[in-house]
Every structure is written in structure tokens, then in C-alpha cells.
C-alpha positions as CSV (number, residue, x, y, z in Angstrom):
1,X,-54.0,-81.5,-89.2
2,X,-52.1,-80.4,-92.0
3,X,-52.4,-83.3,-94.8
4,X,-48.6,-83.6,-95.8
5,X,-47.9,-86.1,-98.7
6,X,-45.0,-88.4,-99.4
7,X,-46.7,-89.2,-102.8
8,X,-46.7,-87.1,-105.9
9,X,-50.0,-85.1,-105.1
10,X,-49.0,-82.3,-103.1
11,X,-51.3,-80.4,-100.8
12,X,-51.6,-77.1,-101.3
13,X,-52.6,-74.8,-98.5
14,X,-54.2,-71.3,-98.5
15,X,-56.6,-69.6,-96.6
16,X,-57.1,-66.0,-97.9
17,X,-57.8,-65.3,-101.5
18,X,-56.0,-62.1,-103.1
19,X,-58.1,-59.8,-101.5
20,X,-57.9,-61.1,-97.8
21,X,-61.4,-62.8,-98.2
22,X,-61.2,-66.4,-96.2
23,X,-61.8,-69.1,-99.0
24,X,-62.1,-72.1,-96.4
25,X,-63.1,-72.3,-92.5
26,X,-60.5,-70.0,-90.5
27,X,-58.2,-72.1,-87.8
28,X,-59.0,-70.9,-84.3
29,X,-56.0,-69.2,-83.2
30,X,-57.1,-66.4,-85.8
31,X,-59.9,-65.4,-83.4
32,X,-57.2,-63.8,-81.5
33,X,-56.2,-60.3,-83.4
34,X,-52.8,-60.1,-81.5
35,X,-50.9,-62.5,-83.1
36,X,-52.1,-61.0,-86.8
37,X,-51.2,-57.1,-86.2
38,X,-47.7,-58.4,-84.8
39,X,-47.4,-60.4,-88.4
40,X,-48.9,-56.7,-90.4
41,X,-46.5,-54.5,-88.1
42,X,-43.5,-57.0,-88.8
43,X,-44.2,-56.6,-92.4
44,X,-44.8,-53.3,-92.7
45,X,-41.5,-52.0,-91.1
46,X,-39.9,-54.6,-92.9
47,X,-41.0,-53.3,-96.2
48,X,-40.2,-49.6,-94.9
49,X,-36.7,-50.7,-94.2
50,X,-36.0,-52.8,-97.4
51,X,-37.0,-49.5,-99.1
52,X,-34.6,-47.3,-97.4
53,X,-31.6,-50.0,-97.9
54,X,-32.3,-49.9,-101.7
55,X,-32.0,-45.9,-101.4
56,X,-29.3,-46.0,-99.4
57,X,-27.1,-48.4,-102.1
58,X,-28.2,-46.2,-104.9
59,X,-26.6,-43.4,-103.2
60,X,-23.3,-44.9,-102.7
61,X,-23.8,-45.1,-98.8
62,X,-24.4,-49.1,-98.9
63,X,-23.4,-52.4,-100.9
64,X,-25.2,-54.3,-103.1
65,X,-28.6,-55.2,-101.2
66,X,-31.0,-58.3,-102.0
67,X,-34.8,-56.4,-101.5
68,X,-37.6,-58.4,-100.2
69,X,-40.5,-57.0,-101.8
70,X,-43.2,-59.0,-102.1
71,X,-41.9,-61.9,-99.7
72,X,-41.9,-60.2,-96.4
73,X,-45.0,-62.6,-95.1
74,X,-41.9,-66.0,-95.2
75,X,-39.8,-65.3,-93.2
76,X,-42.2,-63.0,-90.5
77,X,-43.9,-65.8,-90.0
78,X,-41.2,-68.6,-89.1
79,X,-38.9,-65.7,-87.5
80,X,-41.9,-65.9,-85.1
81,X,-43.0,-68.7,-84.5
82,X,-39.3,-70.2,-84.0
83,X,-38.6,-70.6,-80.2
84,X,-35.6,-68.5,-78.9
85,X,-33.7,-71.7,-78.3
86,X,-34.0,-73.0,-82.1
87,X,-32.0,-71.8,-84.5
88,X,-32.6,-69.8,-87.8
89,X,-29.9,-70.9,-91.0
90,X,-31.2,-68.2,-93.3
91,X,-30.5,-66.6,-96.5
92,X,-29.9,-63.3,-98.0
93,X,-33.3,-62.9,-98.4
94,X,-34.5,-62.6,-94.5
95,X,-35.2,-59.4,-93.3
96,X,-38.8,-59.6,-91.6
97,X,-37.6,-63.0,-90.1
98,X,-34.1,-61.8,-88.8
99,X,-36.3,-58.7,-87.1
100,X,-38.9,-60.6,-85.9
101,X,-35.7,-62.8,-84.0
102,X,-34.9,-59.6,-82.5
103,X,-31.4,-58.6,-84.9
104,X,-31.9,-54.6,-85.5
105,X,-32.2,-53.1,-88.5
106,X,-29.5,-51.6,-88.1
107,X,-27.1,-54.8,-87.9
108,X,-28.6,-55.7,-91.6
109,X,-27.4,-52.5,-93.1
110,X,-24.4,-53.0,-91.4
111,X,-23.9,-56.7,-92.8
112,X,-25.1,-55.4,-96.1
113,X,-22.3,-52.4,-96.1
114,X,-19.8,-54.5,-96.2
115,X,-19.2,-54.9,-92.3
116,X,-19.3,-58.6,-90.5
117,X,-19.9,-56.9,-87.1
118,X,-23.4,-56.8,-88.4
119,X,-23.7,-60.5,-88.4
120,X,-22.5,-60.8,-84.6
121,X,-24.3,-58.8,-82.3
122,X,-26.3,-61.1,-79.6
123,X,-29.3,-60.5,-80.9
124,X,-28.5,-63.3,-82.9
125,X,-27.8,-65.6,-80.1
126,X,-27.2,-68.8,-82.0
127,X,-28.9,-68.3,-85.2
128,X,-26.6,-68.8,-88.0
129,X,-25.5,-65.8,-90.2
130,X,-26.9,-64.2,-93.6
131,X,-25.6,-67.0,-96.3
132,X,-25.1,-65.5,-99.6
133,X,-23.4,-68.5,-101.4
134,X,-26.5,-70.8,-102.8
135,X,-27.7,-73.5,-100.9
136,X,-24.5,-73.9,-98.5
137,X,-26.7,-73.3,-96.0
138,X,-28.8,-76.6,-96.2
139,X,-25.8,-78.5,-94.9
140,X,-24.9,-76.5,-92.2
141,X,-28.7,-76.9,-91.2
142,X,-28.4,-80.5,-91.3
143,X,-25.1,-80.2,-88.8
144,X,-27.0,-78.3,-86.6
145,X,-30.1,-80.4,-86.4
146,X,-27.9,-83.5,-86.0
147,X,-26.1,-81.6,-82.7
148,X,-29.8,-81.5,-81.3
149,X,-30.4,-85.2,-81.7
150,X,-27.2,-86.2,-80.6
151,X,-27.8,-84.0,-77.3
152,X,-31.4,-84.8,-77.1
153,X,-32.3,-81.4,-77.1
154,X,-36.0,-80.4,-78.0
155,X,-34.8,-78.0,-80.2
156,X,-35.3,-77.2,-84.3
157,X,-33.1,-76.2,-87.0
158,X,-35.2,-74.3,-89.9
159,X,-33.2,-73.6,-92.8
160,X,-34.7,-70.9,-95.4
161,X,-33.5,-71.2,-99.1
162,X,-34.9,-70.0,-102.5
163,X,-36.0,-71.6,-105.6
164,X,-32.9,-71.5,-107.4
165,X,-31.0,-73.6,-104.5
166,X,-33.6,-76.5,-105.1
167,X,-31.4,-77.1,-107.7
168,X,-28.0,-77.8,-105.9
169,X,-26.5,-80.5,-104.7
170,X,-26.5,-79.5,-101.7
171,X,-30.2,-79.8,-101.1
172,X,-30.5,-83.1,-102.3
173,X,-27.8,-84.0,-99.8
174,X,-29.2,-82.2,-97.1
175,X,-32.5,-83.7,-97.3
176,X,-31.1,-87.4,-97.6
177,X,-29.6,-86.8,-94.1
178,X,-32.3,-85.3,-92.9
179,X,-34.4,-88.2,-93.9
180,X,-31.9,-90.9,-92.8
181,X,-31.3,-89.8,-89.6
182,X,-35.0,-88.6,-89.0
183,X,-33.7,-85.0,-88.1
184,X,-35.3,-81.8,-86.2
185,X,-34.9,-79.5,-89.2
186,X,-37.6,-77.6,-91.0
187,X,-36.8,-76.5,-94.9
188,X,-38.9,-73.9,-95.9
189,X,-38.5,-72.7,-100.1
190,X,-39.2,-69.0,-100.9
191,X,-40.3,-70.1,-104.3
192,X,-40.2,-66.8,-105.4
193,X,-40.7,-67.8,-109.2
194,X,-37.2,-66.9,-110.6
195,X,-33.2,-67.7,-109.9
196,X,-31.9,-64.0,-110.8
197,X,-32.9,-64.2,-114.4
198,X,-34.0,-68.1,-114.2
199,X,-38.0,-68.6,-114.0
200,X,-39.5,-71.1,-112.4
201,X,-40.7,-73.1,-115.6
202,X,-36.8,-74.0,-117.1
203,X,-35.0,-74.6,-113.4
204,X,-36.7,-77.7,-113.3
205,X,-39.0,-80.0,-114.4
206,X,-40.4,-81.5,-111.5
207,X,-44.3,-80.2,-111.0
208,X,-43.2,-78.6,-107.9
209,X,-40.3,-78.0,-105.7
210,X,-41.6,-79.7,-102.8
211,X,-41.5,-82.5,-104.9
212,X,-38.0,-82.9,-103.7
213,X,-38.2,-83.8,-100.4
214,X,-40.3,-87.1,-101.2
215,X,-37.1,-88.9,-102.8
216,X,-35.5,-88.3,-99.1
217,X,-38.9,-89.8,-97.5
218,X,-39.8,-86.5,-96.3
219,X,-43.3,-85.2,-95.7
220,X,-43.5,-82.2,-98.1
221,X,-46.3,-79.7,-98.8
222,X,-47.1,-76.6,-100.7
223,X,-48.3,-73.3,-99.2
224,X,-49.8,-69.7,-100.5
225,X,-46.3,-67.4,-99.2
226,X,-48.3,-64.5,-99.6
227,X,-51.3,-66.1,-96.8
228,X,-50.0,-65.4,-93.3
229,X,-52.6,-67.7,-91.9
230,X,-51.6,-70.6,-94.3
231,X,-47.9,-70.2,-93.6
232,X,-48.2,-70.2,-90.0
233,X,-50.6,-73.4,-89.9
234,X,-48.0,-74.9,-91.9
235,X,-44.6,-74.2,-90.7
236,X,-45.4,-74.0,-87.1
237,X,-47.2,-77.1,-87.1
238,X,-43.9,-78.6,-89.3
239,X,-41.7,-77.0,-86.4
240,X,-44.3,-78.9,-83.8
241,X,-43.4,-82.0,-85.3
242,X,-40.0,-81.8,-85.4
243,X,-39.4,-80.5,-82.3
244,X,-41.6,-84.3,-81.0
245,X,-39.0,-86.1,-82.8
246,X,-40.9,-87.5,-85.9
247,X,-38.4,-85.7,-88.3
248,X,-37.8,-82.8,-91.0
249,X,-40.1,-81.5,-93.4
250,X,-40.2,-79.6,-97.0
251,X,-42.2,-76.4,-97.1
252,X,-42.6,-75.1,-100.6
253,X,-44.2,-71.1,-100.0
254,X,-45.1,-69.9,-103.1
255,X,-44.7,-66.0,-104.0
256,X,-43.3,-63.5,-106.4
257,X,-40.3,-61.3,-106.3
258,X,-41.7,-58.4,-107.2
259,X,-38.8,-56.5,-107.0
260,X,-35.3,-57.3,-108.9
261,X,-32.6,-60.0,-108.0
262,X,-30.7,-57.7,-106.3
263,X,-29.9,-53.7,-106.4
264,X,-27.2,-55.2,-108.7
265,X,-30.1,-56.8,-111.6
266,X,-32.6,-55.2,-113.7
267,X,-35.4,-57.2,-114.1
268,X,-37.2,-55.5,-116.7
269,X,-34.8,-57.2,-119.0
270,X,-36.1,-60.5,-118.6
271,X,-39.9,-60.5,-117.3
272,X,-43.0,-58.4,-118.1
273,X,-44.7,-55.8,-116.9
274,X,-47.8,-57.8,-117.3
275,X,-46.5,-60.6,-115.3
276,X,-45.3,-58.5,-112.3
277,X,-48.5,-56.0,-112.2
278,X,-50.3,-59.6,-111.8
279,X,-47.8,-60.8,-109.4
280,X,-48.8,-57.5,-107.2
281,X,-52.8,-57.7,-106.8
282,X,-51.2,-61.1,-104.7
283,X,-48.5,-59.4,-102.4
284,X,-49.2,-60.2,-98.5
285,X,-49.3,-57.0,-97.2
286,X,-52.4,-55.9,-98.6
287,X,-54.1,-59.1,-98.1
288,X,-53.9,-59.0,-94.9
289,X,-54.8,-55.4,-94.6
290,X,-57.9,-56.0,-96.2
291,X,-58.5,-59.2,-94.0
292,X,-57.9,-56.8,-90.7
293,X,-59.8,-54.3,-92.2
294,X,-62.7,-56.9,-92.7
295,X,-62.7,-57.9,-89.2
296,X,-62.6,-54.4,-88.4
297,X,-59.8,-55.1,-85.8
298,X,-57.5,-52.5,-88.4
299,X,-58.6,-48.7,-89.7
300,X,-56.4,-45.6,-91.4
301,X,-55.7,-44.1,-88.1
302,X,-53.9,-47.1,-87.1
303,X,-52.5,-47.4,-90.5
304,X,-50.9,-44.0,-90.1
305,X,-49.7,-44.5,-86.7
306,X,-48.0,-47.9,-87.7
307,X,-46.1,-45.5,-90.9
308,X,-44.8,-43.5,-88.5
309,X,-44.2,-45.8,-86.1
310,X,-41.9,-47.9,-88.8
311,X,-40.1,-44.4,-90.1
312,X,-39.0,-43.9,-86.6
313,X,-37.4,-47.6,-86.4
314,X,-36.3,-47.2,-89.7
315,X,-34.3,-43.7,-89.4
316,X,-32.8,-44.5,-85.9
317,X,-31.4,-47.8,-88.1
318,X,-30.1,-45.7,-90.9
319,X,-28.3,-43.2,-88.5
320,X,-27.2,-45.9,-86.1
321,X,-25.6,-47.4,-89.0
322,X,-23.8,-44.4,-90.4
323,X,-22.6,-43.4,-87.9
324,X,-20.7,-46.6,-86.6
325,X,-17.2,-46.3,-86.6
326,X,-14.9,-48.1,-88.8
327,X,-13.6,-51.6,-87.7
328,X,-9.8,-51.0,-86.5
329,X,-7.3,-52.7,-89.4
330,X,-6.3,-55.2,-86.4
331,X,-9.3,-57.2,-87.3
332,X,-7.8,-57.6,-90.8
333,X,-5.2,-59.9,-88.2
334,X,-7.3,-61.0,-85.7
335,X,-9.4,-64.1,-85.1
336,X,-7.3,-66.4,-87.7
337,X,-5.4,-67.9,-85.8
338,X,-5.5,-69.5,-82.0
339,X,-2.0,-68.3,-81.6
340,X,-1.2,-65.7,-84.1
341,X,2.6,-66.2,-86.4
342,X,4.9,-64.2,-85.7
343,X,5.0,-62.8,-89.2
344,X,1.4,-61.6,-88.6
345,X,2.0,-60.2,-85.6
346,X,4.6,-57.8,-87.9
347,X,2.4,-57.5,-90.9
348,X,-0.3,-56.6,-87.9
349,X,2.2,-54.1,-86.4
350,X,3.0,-52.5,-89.5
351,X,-0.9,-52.2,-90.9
352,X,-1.4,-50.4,-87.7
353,X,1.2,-48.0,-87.6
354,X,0.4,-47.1,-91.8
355,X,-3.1,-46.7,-90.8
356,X,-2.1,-44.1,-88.1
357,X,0.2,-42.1,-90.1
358,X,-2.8,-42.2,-92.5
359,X,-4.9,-40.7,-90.0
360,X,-2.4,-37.9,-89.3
361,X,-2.2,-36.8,-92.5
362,X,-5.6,-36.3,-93.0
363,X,-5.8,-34.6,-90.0
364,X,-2.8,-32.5,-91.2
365,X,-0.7,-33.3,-88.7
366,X,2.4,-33.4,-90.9
């Protein structure tokens, strides 16, 4: 059993060191090599297509993007172990865990380029979409959660959030409902060590975020982000619980962003080089390389094949992507309204029509 704490001494939970060497005995379930390679390959391909968004913005063919670098192991691992009939809130930060729930690649560059289609394809069944305002997403966690206990549906809400929303009031709302009404929701901090230019040390003084969720009465716990065997001990065992109705729980994950904020920051400006060339002996991918390696369940032939393998997802995405029409200007009209005004309806007419003489004229049809 996980030992979760309502007092101020938080457990802490790893089970690979930095080099994917176990440091206490292994939980069964890691005798099977299945589950691991699905956790490597979800992160791998992630990473690949992180890297291609970032080109793809600095080339003018995208929007601003919010790179996971360094956290892909998060979100794999609760995008997976998440039943198809729970729902995902997530952040903007979510890319393994949005793919491993089955949304394409090429939806999230879609999203990202400035198109909402990409948040409503069904592949995302009922999970909520991306949330870019800071911690608004705890609340709407809390309504969802609160829908499953009112129906009596053995289902679980897991909201995922960063650091910097700790710090809203949002999140301390969110958790006192959750606590009061002893809901089915699972919050699970990417402490990823800074708010865009924010570190960790001056966003709050508490010893550690997970901290927070003890005020609410909340079991709370700490876990190694970059360990894929720690975070799935913890948060599917946290999703176990909730899901037998004996209430939420706080997940702090601990990692670094090793890239910046977003394709809009420049973190050089505010943290070292030292600090970030530490930050990367830690990332998860190569731990748990080296761990698959070790068990000799993982060689460079396989390696190669899984690079290929994720260029192949990762260029059908991009070209998917680019080459999706534009949404039609009616949907600058549409979906307001149950009944649309009348002076809509003409302002809709008349956007229409523009468009289409537009569309002439650069045609030069005259």
C-alpha cells in the first residue's frame, strides 16, 4: 500500500534512481515488460512530436506551443491508466497523456494552430479540453466528479495542473469540495519547478505542494515524475481508491521543465545552465531506457525501429494538419445561440457572401 499522509510528513515515492537502477524492491506488475515499452514508446513519440510542434511555430506554420520536455513520463502514465469511461481535465501541458487517451497528434497541432476543431474530435469522448487559463480547470474537475457521485457512477475525474496553479484560489476551493463531499477526483501536480519565470522556492512557502491538500483532509503524497514505476503505483492506486468511493487525493510528481515556458519564453533569462544540465541527467526517458536495457527486454535495434516508428506518426500528423482545410466563417455564427437573432443571421449572411467574393478575387475571377 501506498503510505499517504494527512500529517505534515509527506511520503515520498521513487523507485529508479537517475540512471534506471531500482533503489527499493520492484512492485510485481513490473515483471511484465508490456506495460513498460507501451510507457517508453508513449514517451518517445511524444517527445518526437513536441519537437516537431516547436519547429513548426518557429516557422510561422503554428501558434504559440507549451513543449513538454522533460515531463512526458505525467501525463503517459495517468493518460493510461485512466479507464475509457473516466474523464481527463487536463492542462496545456498534456501531450503523452492526451495520446495515450487516443486524441491524434494531429488534433494537438490543430488546437495549438489556433483551430478548436482540434479540441472536438471523438477521440476525446468525454474528456474535457486543453485548459490554458491557470487552475480553472480544478473546478470544473470538481463538477464533474460531483456528476459521478450524484449518478452513482464508478467513475473518476483526474484533473492535471502545474505548480504555479497551487497557488490559486481555485485549487484551494477545489480541494475543500472535494474533501467535503468525499469526491471521485484525482489531482495530480506537474511540479515542474517553475511558474514561467516563478521558481519553485518564492511561489510558496509551504515545504511542499502536496501540502495543500491536507487543509481539505485529503490524503496527499509526493512522487519522483521522472520514475514511471513510482507514478503508476501512485496514481493508479489513487484512481483505485477513488473509483471505491473513499474520496480524492493530491499527487505532487516532481520534475523539471527542461525546456522554456512556452515557444513564447526564453528561459535562459532567468535560470542556469548549471541548474538545467542537472535537471537533464534526471529526465524519464533515459531512465527508463537504461532500466529496459538492464533487464535486457530493450536493445538499439529496437531503439531505431521505435525512431522510425514515431517519425512516421509524427509526419502523417504534421501533414494531416496542414493540410486541413480552413473552418467556413459560419462557424464565426454558429453554435452561440439555440435559436440564432435575426441580426446574426444577416451579419452571418453577409460574412459569407464577403468571404466568397474574397475567394473570387484571389482566384481572379473578377
Amino acid at each position: 500500500m501506498i503510505p499517504y499522509s494527512s500529517s505534515l510528513n509527506i511520503p515520498f515515492i521513487q523507485y529508479l534512481d537517475a540512471n534506471g537502477e531500482a533503489i527499493q524492491q520492484l512492485p510485481d506488475w513490473v515483471n511484465e515488460k508490456s506495460p513498460l515499452i507501451q510507457y517508453y514508446r508513449a514517451m518517445v513519440i511524444s517527445r518526437q512530436g513536441d519537437q516537431k510542434a516547436i519547429a513548426l511555430q518557429r516557422t510561422g506554420k503554428m501558434g504559440t506551443f507549451p513543449s513538454c520536455l522533460g515531463q512526458e513520463a505525467i501525463s503517459a502514465v495517468y493518460g493510461s491508466v485512466l479507464n475509457k469511461e473516466d474523464v481527463l481535465i487536463p492542462y496545456y501541458r498534456d501531450l503523452s497523456g492526451l495520446m495515450a487517451r487516443g486524441v491524434s497528434l494531429s488534433d494537438v497541432y490543430l488546437y495549438w494552430g489556433g483551430d478548436e476543431r482540434g479540441n472536438s474530435s471523438p477521440a476525446w469522448h468525454q474528456d474535457l479540453p486543453h485548459c490554458v487559463p491557470i487552475a480553472t480547470q480544478t473546478s470544473h474537475a470538481v463538477g464533474v466528479a460531483s456528476a459521478f457521485k450524484i449518478r452513482q457512477e464508478a467513475r473518476v475525474a483526474l484533473c492535471a495542473l502545474g505548480d504555479g496553479a497551487t497557488s490559486k484560489g481555485d485549487f484551494s476551493e477545489a480541494l475543500n469540495l472535494a474533501g467535503v463531499w468525499q469526491l471521485p477526483v484525482v489531482f495530480v501536480i506537474n511540479n515542474n519547478q517553475w511558474a514561467i519565470s516563478v521558481s519553485r522556492a518564492i511561489q510558496s512557502g509551504a515545504p511542499t505542494l502536496a501540502q495543500k491538500g491536507i487543509a481539505a483532509g485529503l490524503p496527499s503524497i509526493q512522487v519522483d515524475g521522472n520514475d514511471v514505476l513510482a507514478l503508476h503505483e501512485v496514481i493508479k492506486e489513487s484512481i483505485d481508491r477513488a473509483r471505491r468511493g473513499k474520496g480524492a487525493t493530491v499527487i505532487e510528481a516532481i520534475s523539471y521543465r527542461l525546456c522554456d515556458h512556452t515557444t513564447a519564453d526564453d528561459a535562459s533569462r532567468y535560470r542556469s545552465s548549471e541548474e538545467l544540465k542537472e535537471a537533464w541527467q534526471k529526465e524519464p526517458i533515459k531512465r527508463l531506457r537504461n532500466f529496459l536495457y538492464h533487464r535486457g527486454w530493450w536493445d538499439e535495434k529496437k531503439e531505431q525501429m521505435l525512431k522510425k516508428e514515431a517519425e512516421t506518426i509524427v509526419e502523417k500528423a504534421v501533414k494531416t494538419y496542414l493540410n486541413t482545410p480552413l473552418p467556413s466563417v459560419a462557424d464565426l455564427f454558429d453554435y452561440h445561440y439555440a435559436s440564432t437573432p435575426k441580426n446574426l443571421i444577416e451579419q452571418k449572411q453577409k460574412a459569407i457572401q464577403r468571404a466568397e467574393d474574397r475567394a473570387k478575387y484571389n482566384k481572379g475571377v473578377h
